[in-house]
Amino acid sequence: MLKTLGITVVLPALTFSATWGFTPPSKVIPNLDTLSLISEQAGEKKQPRNIIFNPHHTLGFVSLKQEVSEAENKDNFQRLIEVAIARHLYQLSMGEIIQAIAEEFLGKAYKAGLLDKSTQETLTISLTEFDCVLFVETVLAIARNLALQDYSYQTFTNHIRNQRYLNGQLDGYCSRLHYFSVWIDDNQKRGTIKNIVPELGGIFLKKKLNFMSTHRHRYRRLRDNDANYRCIVEMEANLDPVSIDYIPHSQIRNTYSLLQPGDIIGIATNISGLDVTHTGLVYRFPDGNLGLIHASPIGEVTIARDLHRYVGNVNNAIGILVARPLDPRFLSPVNQ
């Protein structure tokens, strides 16, 4: 990992192994980017159904890092942009751009805890490995660049900052939008996305979000940092109560005709104190079926063949949150 100009660059892994056959702890507590391992029926490798994996802690991961310069990281970004330009992606709809960019990351490694490596909050950027939220943020940021035909790396990092932090301002650990329903609300206020669950006929529930403060020992940046813990407690108190719009699992297939490629999906959970356990993007196959392209804890960016079936195989899932990225070409400059 290399830090320059306040940006943490996550560098390509020379070796990566995720040993899912090991005997895990009897209970691994989840948080924002959590997914209980799914079965073969969801279009991925078969895994035990009773494991809940917490991606903010390393379990069975081995990764060697090679430091590269910020210039080399920019080169990786530029190569991706050049591919997108050659394919004329800027001519597509916003959703189609998002799906095309997401496909470019297929096979890239899943990696836990990327945003919590440093003891200080820095802007972590990765184009080589992802957790599920980092994947969504990265694809959305690049798509916004392409839609505007703005190929600047600085604009890309600005998009990441604006999406990740409250009011788009990086101001320490607690400024990060840790709960995904809050991430949706904050980005909607600033014109990046739109919560479309009400249009899809969803329902809402009120929920107290306090999982982080009640499971302090599970969070690397909270365990031994009283200041971070106090501000998380305050943040959660200010949120209470939260109204979460979601589509019940039984109704997901009924929304297929209304969903678009690139729509942002959060998997809602019945776990106390938590809103969402995993995220991804709607993927439309040539035959019209809808799947989920996501950074999977199974080990890499992959596509689940059927969204409804996938959600049904996630432990504790009750349905989905859905947000639609707004096309910056049709927004005022302040929201671009």
GROMACS .gro file of C-alpha atoms in nm:
model
  336
    1MET     CA    1   0.000   0.000   0.000
    2LEU     CA    2   0.128   0.347  -0.087
    3LYS     CA    3   0.006   0.681   0.044
    4THR     CA    4   0.053   0.996  -0.162
    5LEU     CA    5  -0.134   1.325  -0.142
    6GLY     CA    6  -0.372   1.184   0.115
    7ILE     CA    7  -0.478   0.896  -0.112
    8THR     CA    8  -0.423   0.535  -0.019
    9VAL     CA    9  -0.349   0.326  -0.327
   10VAL     CA   10  -0.426  -0.044  -0.297
   11LEU     CA   11  -0.174  -0.221  -0.509
   12PRO     CA   12  -0.199  -0.541  -0.711
   13ALA     CA   13  -0.164  -0.860  -0.513
   14LEU     CA   14   0.123  -1.083  -0.619
   15THR     CA   15  -0.043  -1.380  -0.452
   16PHE     CA   16  -0.392  -1.419  -0.319
   17SER     CA   17  -0.555  -1.717  -0.157
   18ALA     CA   18  -0.885  -1.752   0.018
   19THR     CA   19  -0.911  -2.082   0.198
   20TRP     CA   20  -1.282  -2.142   0.236
   21GLY     CA   21  -1.234  -2.500   0.346
   22PHE     CA   22  -1.087  -2.402   0.679
   23THR     CA   23  -1.282  -2.448   1.002
   24PRO     CA   24  -1.413  -2.099   1.081
   25PRO     CA   25  -1.510  -1.957   1.418
   26SER     CA   26  -1.856  -2.069   1.521
   27LYS     CA   27  -1.984  -1.718   1.464
   28VAL     CA   28  -1.831  -1.432   1.272
   29ILE     CA   29  -2.028  -1.114   1.324
   30PRO     CA   30  -2.124  -0.923   1.010
   31ASN     CA   31  -2.137  -0.556   0.927
   32LEU     CA   32  -2.207  -0.334   0.626
   33ASP     CA   33  -2.028  -0.547   0.368
   34THR     CA   34  -2.132  -0.888   0.495
   35LEU     CA   35  -2.251  -1.190   0.302
   36SER     CA   36  -2.338  -1.532   0.428
   37LEU     CA   37  -2.183  -1.769   0.181
   38ILE     CA   38  -2.422  -1.889  -0.080
   39SER     CA   39  -2.501  -2.211  -0.256
   40GLU     CA   40  -2.444  -2.333  -0.609
   41GLN     CA   41  -2.806  -2.248  -0.691
   42ALA     CA   42  -2.722  -1.878  -0.689
   43GLY     CA   43  -2.477  -1.925  -0.972
   44GLU     CA   44  -2.158  -1.945  -0.770
   45LYS     CA   45  -1.949  -2.215  -0.611
   46LYS     CA   46  -2.121  -2.416  -0.344
   47GLN     CA   47  -2.033  -2.306   0.009
   48PRO     CA   48  -2.156  -2.385   0.360
   49ARG     CA   49  -2.480  -2.201   0.429
   50ASN     CA   50  -2.414  -2.141   0.797
   51ILE     CA   51  -2.105  -1.922   0.768
   52ILE     CA   52  -2.136  -1.547   0.797
   53PHE     CA   53  -1.823  -1.378   0.672
   54ASN     CA   54  -1.709  -1.042   0.799
   55PRO     CA   55  -1.501  -0.879   0.527
   56HIS     CA   56  -1.354  -0.621   0.763
   57HIS     CA   57  -1.143  -0.893   0.923
   58THR     CA   58  -0.896  -1.127   0.755
   59LEU     CA   59  -0.993  -1.493   0.773
   60GLY     CA   60  -0.776  -1.720   0.566
   61PHE     CA   61  -0.648  -1.448   0.335
   62VAL     CA   62  -0.282  -1.429   0.234
   63SER     CA   63  -0.177  -1.132   0.023
   64LEU     CA   64   0.167  -1.001  -0.068
   65LYS     CA   65   0.187  -0.639  -0.179
   66GLN     CA   66   0.420  -0.466  -0.419
   67GLU     CA   67   0.442  -0.090  -0.389
   68VAL     CA   68   0.393   0.105  -0.709
   69SER     CA   69   0.389   0.476  -0.767
   70GLU     CA   70   0.086   0.696  -0.794
   71ALA     CA   71   0.183   0.743  -1.158
   72GLU     CA   72   0.160   0.369  -1.220
   73ASN     CA   73  -0.182   0.360  -1.055
   74LYS     CA   74  -0.292   0.640  -1.285
   75ASP     CA   75  -0.160   0.438  -1.578
   76ASN     CA   76  -0.387   0.148  -1.479
   77PHE     CA   77  -0.681   0.387  -1.469
   78GLN     CA   78  -0.584   0.534  -1.806
   79ARG     CA   79  -0.569   0.191  -1.968
   80LEU     CA   80  -0.924   0.125  -1.852
   81ILE     CA   81  -1.035   0.461  -1.989
   82GLU     CA   82  -0.870   0.387  -2.324
   83VAL     CA   83  -1.063   0.062  -2.352
   84ALA     CA   84  -1.385   0.246  -2.272
   85ILE     CA   85  -1.313   0.516  -2.531
   86ALA     CA   86  -1.234   0.255  -2.797
   87ARG     CA   87  -1.569   0.091  -2.724
   88HIS     CA   88  -1.749   0.430  -2.740
   89LEU     CA   89  -1.907   0.363  -2.402
   90TYR     CA   90  -1.990   0.731  -2.355
   91GLN     CA   91  -2.258   0.687  -2.623
   92LEU     CA   92  -2.450   0.437  -2.409
   93SER     CA   93  -2.708   0.496  -2.139
   94MET     CA   94  -2.578   0.539  -1.784
   95GLY     CA   95  -2.689   0.189  -1.687
   96GLU     CA   96  -2.522   0.035  -1.990
   97ILE     CA   97  -2.198   0.220  -1.915
   98ILE     CA   98  -2.205   0.089  -1.558
   99GLN     CA   99  -2.259  -0.271  -1.671
  100ALA     CA  100  -1.980  -0.248  -1.928
  101ILE     CA  101  -1.732  -0.108  -1.675
  102ALA     CA  102  -1.833  -0.367  -1.414
  103GLU     CA  103  -1.756  -0.641  -1.668
  104GLU     CA  104  -1.400  -0.509  -1.700
  105PHE     CA  105  -1.342  -0.610  -1.336
  106LEU     CA  106  -1.466  -0.969  -1.366
  107GLY     CA  107  -1.219  -1.201  -1.195
  108LYS     CA  108  -1.059  -0.928  -0.984
  109ALA     CA  109  -0.997  -1.038  -0.627
  110TYR     CA  110  -1.229  -0.986  -0.333
  111LYS     CA  111  -1.035  -0.845  -0.039
  112ALA     CA  112  -1.158  -0.772   0.310
  113GLY     CA  113  -1.100  -0.455   0.509
  114LEU     CA  114  -0.938  -0.243   0.239
  115LEU     CA  115  -1.069   0.083   0.383
  116ASP     CA  116  -0.943   0.007   0.733
  117LYS     CA  117  -0.575  -0.070   0.674
  118SER     CA  118  -0.460   0.267   0.803
  119THR     CA  119  -0.517   0.404   1.153
  120GLN     CA  120  -0.610   0.735   0.988
  121GLU     CA  121  -0.894   0.782   0.743
  122THR     CA  122  -0.750   0.831   0.394
  123LEU     CA  123  -0.909   0.810   0.052
  124THR     CA  124  -0.855   0.446  -0.044
  125ILE     CA  125  -0.858   0.379  -0.417
  126SER     CA  126  -0.840   0.031  -0.571
  127LEU     CA  127  -0.874  -0.092  -0.927
  128THR     CA  128  -0.737  -0.439  -0.857
  129GLU     CA  129  -0.928  -0.577  -0.557
  130PHE     CA  130  -1.254  -0.489  -0.388
  131ASP     CA  131  -1.499  -0.544  -0.110
  132CYS     CA  132  -1.861  -0.524  -0.221
  133VAL     CA  133  -1.918  -0.153  -0.150
  134LEU     CA  134  -1.581  -0.047  -0.290
  135PHE     CA  135  -1.672  -0.230  -0.611
  136VAL     CA  136  -2.001  -0.040  -0.644
  137GLU     CA  137  -1.834   0.293  -0.565
  138THR     CA  138  -1.551   0.238  -0.813
  139VAL     CA  139  -1.773   0.133  -1.103
  140LEU     CA  140  -2.014   0.420  -1.041
  141ALA     CA  141  -1.730   0.674  -1.023
  142ILE     CA  142  -1.571   0.558  -1.349
  143ALA     CA  143  -1.910   0.553  -1.522
  144ARG     CA  144  -1.969   0.913  -1.419
  145ASN     CA  145  -1.634   1.008  -1.571
  146LEU     CA  146  -1.718   0.833  -1.896
  147ALA     CA  147  -2.068   0.974  -1.927
  148LEU     CA  148  -1.923   1.325  -1.907
  149GLN     CA  149  -1.626   1.232  -2.128
  150ASP     CA  150  -1.404   1.354  -1.846
  151TYR     CA  151  -1.108   1.118  -1.839
  152SER     CA  152  -0.923   1.279  -1.549
  153TYR     CA  153  -0.794   1.055  -1.270
  154GLN     CA  154  -0.844   1.345  -1.028
  155THR     CA  155  -1.212   1.365  -1.123
  156PHE     CA  156  -1.242   0.991  -1.061
  157THR     CA  157  -1.095   1.020  -0.710
  158ASN     CA  158  -1.322   1.318  -0.642
  159HIS     CA  159  -1.622   1.104  -0.737
  160ILE     CA  160  -1.508   0.834  -0.493
  161ARG     CA  161  -1.474   1.090  -0.213
  162ASN     CA  162  -1.811   1.245  -0.287
  163GLN     CA  163  -1.984   0.907  -0.283
  164ARG     CA  164  -1.814   0.760   0.024
  165TYR     CA  165  -1.838   1.038   0.279
  166LEU     CA  166  -2.117   1.237   0.444
  167ASN     CA  167  -2.193   1.541   0.230
  168GLY     CA  168  -1.896   1.438   0.015
  169GLN     CA  169  -1.647   1.555   0.279
  170LEU     CA  170  -1.370   1.333   0.418
  171ASP     CA  171  -1.344   1.430   0.784
  172GLY     CA  172  -1.222   1.126   0.972
  173TYR     CA  173  -1.349   0.772   1.022
  174CYS     CA  174  -1.699   0.875   1.124
  175SER     CA  175  -1.756   1.082   0.812
  176ARG     CA  176  -1.761   0.759   0.610
  177LEU     CA  177  -2.112   0.638   0.524
  178HIS     CA  178  -2.083   0.306   0.707
  179TYR     CA  179  -2.450   0.198   0.679
  180PHE     CA  180  -2.559   0.140   0.321
  181SER     CA  181  -2.913   0.276   0.360
  182VAL     CA  182  -2.750   0.599   0.481
  183TRP     CA  183  -2.510   0.584   0.184
  184ILE     CA  184  -2.814   0.575  -0.044
  185ASP     CA  185  -2.987   0.864   0.135
  186ASP     CA  186  -2.679   1.085   0.134
  187ASN     CA  187  -2.596   1.023  -0.231
  188GLN     CA  188  -2.957   1.083  -0.328
  189LYS     CA  189  -2.954   1.422  -0.154
  190ARG     CA  190  -2.658   1.522  -0.369
  191GLY     CA  191  -2.807   1.401  -0.697
  192THR     CA  192  -2.583   1.100  -0.758
  193ILE     CA  193  -2.851   0.832  -0.734
  194LYS     CA  194  -3.223   0.791  -0.673
  195ASN     CA  195  -3.395   0.548  -0.438
  196ILE     CA  196  -3.649   0.381  -0.668
  197VAL     CA  197  -3.799   0.134  -0.421
  198PRO     CA  198  -4.119   0.343  -0.380
  199GLU     CA  199  -4.170   0.328  -0.758
  200LEU     CA  200  -4.125  -0.050  -0.749
  201GLY     CA  201  -4.400  -0.099  -0.493
  202GLY     CA  202  -4.174  -0.165  -0.198
  203ILE     CA  203  -4.247  -0.142   0.171
  204PHE     CA  204  -4.058   0.026   0.453
  205LEU     CA  205  -3.956  -0.063   0.803
  206LYS     CA  206  -3.816   0.144   1.085
  207LYS     CA  207  -3.495   0.011   1.230
  208LYS     CA  208  -3.243   0.120   1.489
  209LEU     CA  209  -2.896   0.104   1.337
  210ASN     CA  210  -2.647   0.035   1.613
  211PHE     CA  211  -2.458  -0.273   1.501
  212MET     CA  212  -2.120  -0.101   1.498
  213SER     CA  213  -2.142   0.034   1.852
  214THR     CA  214  -2.285  -0.289   1.992
  215HIS     CA  215  -2.012  -0.497   1.824
  216ARG     CA  216  -1.717  -0.268   1.884
  217HIS     CA  217  -1.468  -0.552   1.919
  218ARG     CA  218  -1.536  -0.661   1.560
  219TYR     CA  219  -1.417  -0.334   1.409
  220ARG     CA  220  -1.044  -0.273   1.377
  221ARG     CA  221  -1.084   0.105   1.392
  222LEU     CA  222  -1.317   0.095   1.695
  223ARG     CA  223  -1.154  -0.171   1.910
  224ASP     CA  224  -0.886   0.046   2.066
  225ASN     CA  225  -0.994   0.393   1.961
  226ASP     CA  226  -1.229   0.558   2.208
  227ALA     CA  227  -1.264   0.873   1.997
  228ASN     CA  228  -1.382   0.675   1.695
  229TYR     CA  229  -1.617   0.473   1.913
  230ARG     CA  230  -1.774   0.783   2.069
  231CYS     CA  231  -1.836   0.944   1.731
  232ILE     CA  232  -1.991   0.623   1.596
  233VAL     CA  233  -2.226   0.612   1.896
  234GLU     CA  234  -2.319   0.974   1.827
  235MET     CA  235  -2.366   0.908   1.456
  236GLU     CA  236  -2.597   0.614   1.525
  237ALA     CA  237  -2.798   0.817   1.776
  238ASN     CA  238  -2.851   1.089   1.517
  239LEU     CA  239  -2.980   0.831   1.269
  240ASP     CA  240  -3.238   0.676   1.499
  241PRO     CA  241  -3.489   0.576   1.382
  242VAL     CA  242  -3.414   0.493   1.018
  243SER     CA  243  -3.685   0.417   0.763
  244ILE     CA  244  -3.559   0.155   0.518
  245ASP     CA  245  -3.742   0.110   0.187
  246TYR     CA  246  -3.704  -0.238   0.045
  247ILE     CA  247  -3.856  -0.493  -0.192
  248PRO     CA  248  -3.947  -0.814  -0.005
  249HIS     CA  249  -3.775  -1.123  -0.140
  250SER     CA  250  -4.105  -1.271  -0.257
  251GLN     CA  251  -4.164  -0.966  -0.479
  252ILE     CA  252  -3.820  -0.930  -0.639
  253ARG     CA  253  -3.902  -1.120  -0.958
  254ASN     CA  254  -4.209  -0.900  -1.008
  255THR     CA  255  -3.979  -0.597  -1.042
  256TYR     CA  256  -3.759  -0.740  -1.318
  257SER     CA  257  -3.933  -0.548  -1.597
  258LEU     CA  258  -3.872  -0.222  -1.409
  259LEU     CA  259  -3.508  -0.276  -1.317
  260GLN     CA  260  -3.225  -0.158  -1.539
  261PRO     CA  261  -2.865  -0.274  -1.580
  262GLY     CA  262  -2.644  -0.084  -1.337
  263ASP     CA  263  -2.911  -0.036  -1.071
  264ILE     CA  264  -2.748  -0.053  -0.728
  265ILE     CA  265  -2.864  -0.337  -0.504
  266GLY     CA  266  -2.834  -0.364  -0.127
  267ILE     CA  267  -2.943  -0.691   0.035
  268ALA     CA  268  -3.161  -0.605   0.334
  269THR     CA  269  -3.124  -0.812   0.648
  270ASN     CA  270  -3.319  -0.903   0.960
  271ILE     CA  271  -3.000  -0.894   1.169
  272SER     CA  272  -3.058  -0.664   1.466
  273GLY     CA  273  -2.899  -0.322   1.430
  274LEU     CA  274  -2.796  -0.372   1.067
  275ASP     CA  275  -2.960  -0.263   0.741
  276VAL     CA  276  -2.768  -0.424   0.454
  277THR     CA  277  -2.531  -0.721   0.437
  278HIS     CA  278  -2.410  -0.713   0.077
  279THR     CA  279  -2.419  -0.493  -0.231
  280GLY     CA  280  -2.386  -0.526  -0.606
  281LEU     CA  281  -2.520  -0.409  -0.941
  282VAL     CA  282  -2.806  -0.537  -1.155
  283TYR     CA  283  -2.672  -0.730  -1.453
  284ARG     CA  284  -2.891  -0.783  -1.759
  285PHE     CA  285  -2.808  -1.090  -1.967
  286PRO     CA  286  -2.870  -1.098  -2.344
  287ASP     CA  287  -3.175  -1.317  -2.283
  288GLY     CA  288  -3.323  -1.046  -2.061
  289ASN     CA  289  -3.275  -1.228  -1.732
  290LEU     CA  290  -3.144  -1.025  -1.439
  291GLY     CA  291  -2.848  -1.127  -1.227
  292LEU     CA  292  -2.610  -0.955  -0.987
  293ILE     CA  293  -2.253  -0.852  -1.068
  294HIS     CA  294  -2.064  -0.804  -0.745
  295ALA     CA  295  -1.743  -0.852  -0.549
  296SER     CA  296  -1.821  -1.183  -0.385
  297PRO     CA  297  -1.663  -1.309  -0.061
  298ILE     CA  298  -1.624  -1.638  -0.245
  299GLY     CA  299  -1.317  -1.472  -0.386
  300GLU     CA  300  -1.364  -1.244  -0.687
  301VAL     CA  301  -1.587  -1.018  -0.892
  302THR     CA  302  -1.842  -1.247  -1.048
  303ILE     CA  303  -2.199  -1.262  -1.181
  304ALA     CA  304  -2.480  -1.447  -1.006
  305ARG     CA  305  -2.716  -1.577  -1.273
  306ASP     CA  306  -3.048  -1.482  -1.109
  307LEU     CA  307  -3.100  -1.193  -0.867
  308HIS     CA  308  -3.408  -1.335  -0.694
  309ARG     CA  309  -3.251  -1.675  -0.640
  310TYR     CA  310  -2.925  -1.522  -0.522
  311VAL     CA  311  -3.094  -1.315  -0.254
  312GLY     CA  312  -3.288  -1.621  -0.143
  313ASN     CA  313  -2.960  -1.796  -0.071
  314VAL     CA  314  -2.822  -1.521   0.152
  315ASN     CA  315  -2.868  -1.593   0.521
  316ASN     CA  316  -3.098  -1.348   0.704
  317ALA     CA  317  -3.193  -1.167   0.381
  318ILE     CA  318  -3.543  -1.017   0.368
  319GLY     CA  319  -3.526  -0.839   0.032
  320ILE     CA  320  -3.341  -0.566  -0.156
  321LEU     CA  321  -3.284  -0.193  -0.154
  322VAL     CA  322  -3.260  -0.046  -0.505
  323ALA     CA  323  -3.105   0.283  -0.613
  324ARG     CA  324  -3.067   0.405  -0.969
  325PRO     CA  325  -2.754   0.600  -1.069
  326LEU     CA  326  -2.852   0.932  -1.223
  327ASP     CA  327  -2.697   1.028  -1.555
  328PRO     CA  328  -2.466   1.326  -1.492
  329ARG     CA  329  -2.516   1.440  -1.851
  330PHE     CA  330  -2.864   1.554  -1.750
  331LEU     CA  331  -2.775   1.707  -1.413
  332SER     CA  332  -2.674   2.057  -1.319
  333PRO     CA  333  -2.294   2.107  -1.299
  334VAL     CA  334  -2.303   2.112  -0.917
  335ASN     CA  335  -2.430   1.751  -0.914
  336GLN     CA  336  -2.197   1.615  -1.180
   0.00000   0.00000   0.00000
